[in-house]
Amino acid sequence: MAESTIQQQPLRGWGKPELDLSNAEWQSSSRGRGDVQIAFVEGFIAMRNSDRPESPSLIFTPAEWGAFVSNAREGEFDLT
């Protein structure tokens, strides 16, 4: 499979830097669940869909990431 030459860029105007994610070390869940990967880059946390790594990544500040993880643990995003 050919390597993608698309450089991922966050949306402009959202107060986030334009991070170069081309060399990011993406991590998957240790349990192998879901299709989300995260990477820690320049003090920010990037999240992407592992099934479509060329699609845009979400960029979180450490405070935003902490709130997201806390709320996820409390079940705020459960769809069942």
PDB file of C-alpha atoms in Angstrom:
ATOM      1  CA  MET A   1       0.000   0.000   0.000  1.00  0.00           C
ATOM      2  CA  ALA A   2       1.402   3.399  -0.942  1.00  0.00           C
ATOM      3  CA  GLU A   3       2.200   5.795   1.866  1.00  0.00           C
ATOM      4  CA  SER A   4      -0.064   8.818   2.003  1.00  0.00           C
ATOM      5  CA  THR A   5       1.501  12.179   1.212  1.00  0.00           C
ATOM      6  CA  ILE A   6      -1.382  14.103   2.753  1.00  0.00           C
ATOM      7  CA  GLN A   7      -0.254  16.162   5.740  1.00  0.00           C
ATOM      8  CA  GLN A   8      -2.928  16.366   8.387  1.00  0.00           C
ATOM      9  CA  GLN A   9      -3.882  19.867   9.454  1.00  0.00           C
ATOM     10  CA  PRO A  10      -6.251  20.898  12.248  1.00  0.00           C
ATOM     11  CA  LEU A  11      -9.047  23.343  11.501  1.00  0.00           C
ATOM     12  CA  ARG A  12      -7.921  26.968  11.499  1.00  0.00           C
ATOM     13  CA  GLY A  13      -9.341  29.435  13.977  1.00  0.00           C
ATOM     14  CA  TRP A  14      -9.803  26.922  16.799  1.00  0.00           C
ATOM     15  CA  GLY A  15      -6.888  28.178  18.854  1.00  0.00           C
ATOM     16  CA  LYS A  16      -4.771  25.122  18.144  1.00  0.00           C
ATOM     17  CA  PRO A  17      -1.369  25.082  16.454  1.00  0.00           C
ATOM     18  CA  GLU A  18      -0.756  23.464  13.103  1.00  0.00           C
ATOM     19  CA  LEU A  19       1.055  20.358  14.329  1.00  0.00           C
ATOM     20  CA  ASP A  20       3.150  18.212  12.020  1.00  0.00           C
ATOM     21  CA  LEU A  21       1.763  14.725  12.716  1.00  0.00           C
ATOM     22  CA  SER A  22       3.752  12.973   9.986  1.00  0.00           C
ATOM     23  CA  ASN A  23       6.248  11.516  12.492  1.00  0.00           C
ATOM     24  CA  ALA A  24       3.851  11.138  15.436  1.00  0.00           C
ATOM     25  CA  GLU A  25       4.057   7.901  17.411  1.00  0.00           C
ATOM     26  CA  TRP A  26       0.446   6.756  17.371  1.00  0.00           C
ATOM     27  CA  GLN A  27      -0.770   4.515  20.197  1.00  0.00           C
ATOM     28  CA  SER A  28      -3.773   2.205  20.179  1.00  0.00           C
ATOM     29  CA  SER A  29      -5.745   0.943  23.126  1.00  0.00           C
ATOM     30  CA  SER A  30      -3.885  -1.746  25.039  1.00  0.00           C
ATOM     31  CA  ARG A  31      -7.077  -3.805  24.940  1.00  0.00           C
ATOM     32  CA  GLY A  32      -7.333  -3.593  21.162  1.00  0.00           C
ATOM     33  CA  ARG A  33     -10.816  -2.095  21.313  1.00  0.00           C
ATOM     34  CA  GLY A  34     -12.215   0.578  19.078  1.00  0.00           C
ATOM     35  CA  ASP A  35     -10.533   2.228  16.199  1.00  0.00           C
ATOM     36  CA  VAL A  36      -8.997   5.292  17.830  1.00  0.00           C
ATOM     37  CA  GLN A  37      -5.330   6.139  18.165  1.00  0.00           C
ATOM     38  CA  ILE A  38      -3.670   8.934  20.118  1.00  0.00           C
ATOM     39  CA  ALA A  39      -0.293  10.653  19.921  1.00  0.00           C
ATOM     40  CA  PHE A  40       1.403  13.162  22.208  1.00  0.00           C
ATOM     41  CA  VAL A  41       2.921  15.939  20.094  1.00  0.00           C
ATOM     42  CA  GLU A  42       4.471  19.204  21.275  1.00  0.00           C
ATOM     43  CA  GLY A  43       2.434  19.295  24.498  1.00  0.00           C
ATOM     44  CA  PHE A  44      -0.869  18.479  22.773  1.00  0.00           C
ATOM     45  CA  ILE A  45      -2.804  15.242  22.319  1.00  0.00           C
ATOM     46  CA  ALA A  46      -3.889  14.223  18.823  1.00  0.00           C
ATOM     47  CA  MET A  47      -6.600  11.617  18.212  1.00  0.00           C
ATOM     48  CA  ARG A  48      -7.389   9.930  14.913  1.00  0.00           C
ATOM     49  CA  ASN A  49      -9.431   7.121  13.416  1.00  0.00           C
ATOM     50  CA  SER A  50      -7.029   4.203  12.914  1.00  0.00           C
ATOM     51  CA  ASP A  51      -9.148   2.858  10.044  1.00  0.00           C
ATOM     52  CA  ARG A  52      -8.697   6.167   8.191  1.00  0.00           C
ATOM     53  CA  PRO A  53      -5.366   7.649   9.323  1.00  0.00           C
ATOM     54  CA  GLU A  54      -5.410  10.129   6.432  1.00  0.00           C
ATOM     55  CA  SER A  55      -8.559  11.798   7.793  1.00  0.00           C
ATOM     56  CA  PRO A  56      -8.237  14.879  10.034  1.00  0.00           C
ATOM     57  CA  SER A  57      -7.103  14.415  13.612  1.00  0.00           C
ATOM     58  CA  LEU A  58      -8.664  16.031  16.647  1.00  0.00           C
ATOM     59  CA  ILE A  59      -6.212  18.131  18.669  1.00  0.00           C
ATOM     60  CA  PHE A  60      -6.678  18.524  22.434  1.00  0.00           C
ATOM     61  CA  THR A  61      -4.923  20.681  25.010  1.00  0.00           C
ATOM     62  CA  PRO A  62      -3.948  18.774  28.168  1.00  0.00           C
ATOM     63  CA  ALA A  63      -6.934  20.325  30.006  1.00  0.00           C
ATOM     64  CA  GLU A  64      -9.350  19.358  27.234  1.00  0.00           C
ATOM     65  CA  TRP A  65      -7.929  15.830  27.130  1.00  0.00           C
ATOM     66  CA  GLY A  66      -8.270  15.486  30.911  1.00  0.00           C
ATOM     67  CA  ALA A  67     -11.905  16.587  30.771  1.00  0.00           C
ATOM     68  CA  PHE A  68     -12.629  14.230  27.848  1.00  0.00           C
ATOM     69  CA  VAL A  69     -11.066  11.210  29.583  1.00  0.00           C
ATOM     70  CA  SER A  70     -12.805  12.011  32.878  1.00  0.00           C
ATOM     71  CA  ASN A  71     -16.200  12.334  31.212  1.00  0.00           C
ATOM     72  CA  ALA A  72     -15.655   9.173  29.170  1.00  0.00           C
ATOM     73  CA  ARG A  73     -14.847   7.243  32.346  1.00  0.00           C
ATOM     74  CA  GLU A  74     -18.078   8.543  33.887  1.00  0.00           C
ATOM     75  CA  GLY A  75     -20.055   7.234  30.887  1.00  0.00           C
ATOM     76  CA  GLU A  76     -21.036  10.592  29.402  1.00  0.00           C
ATOM     77  CA  PHE A  77     -20.449   9.347  25.870  1.00  0.00           C
ATOM     78  CA  ASP A  78     -22.000   5.871  26.205  1.00  0.00           C
ATOM     79  CA  LEU A  79     -24.567   5.280  23.490  1.00  0.00           C
ATOM     80  CA  THR A  80     -26.189   2.240  25.090  1.00  0.00           C
TER      81      THR A  80
END
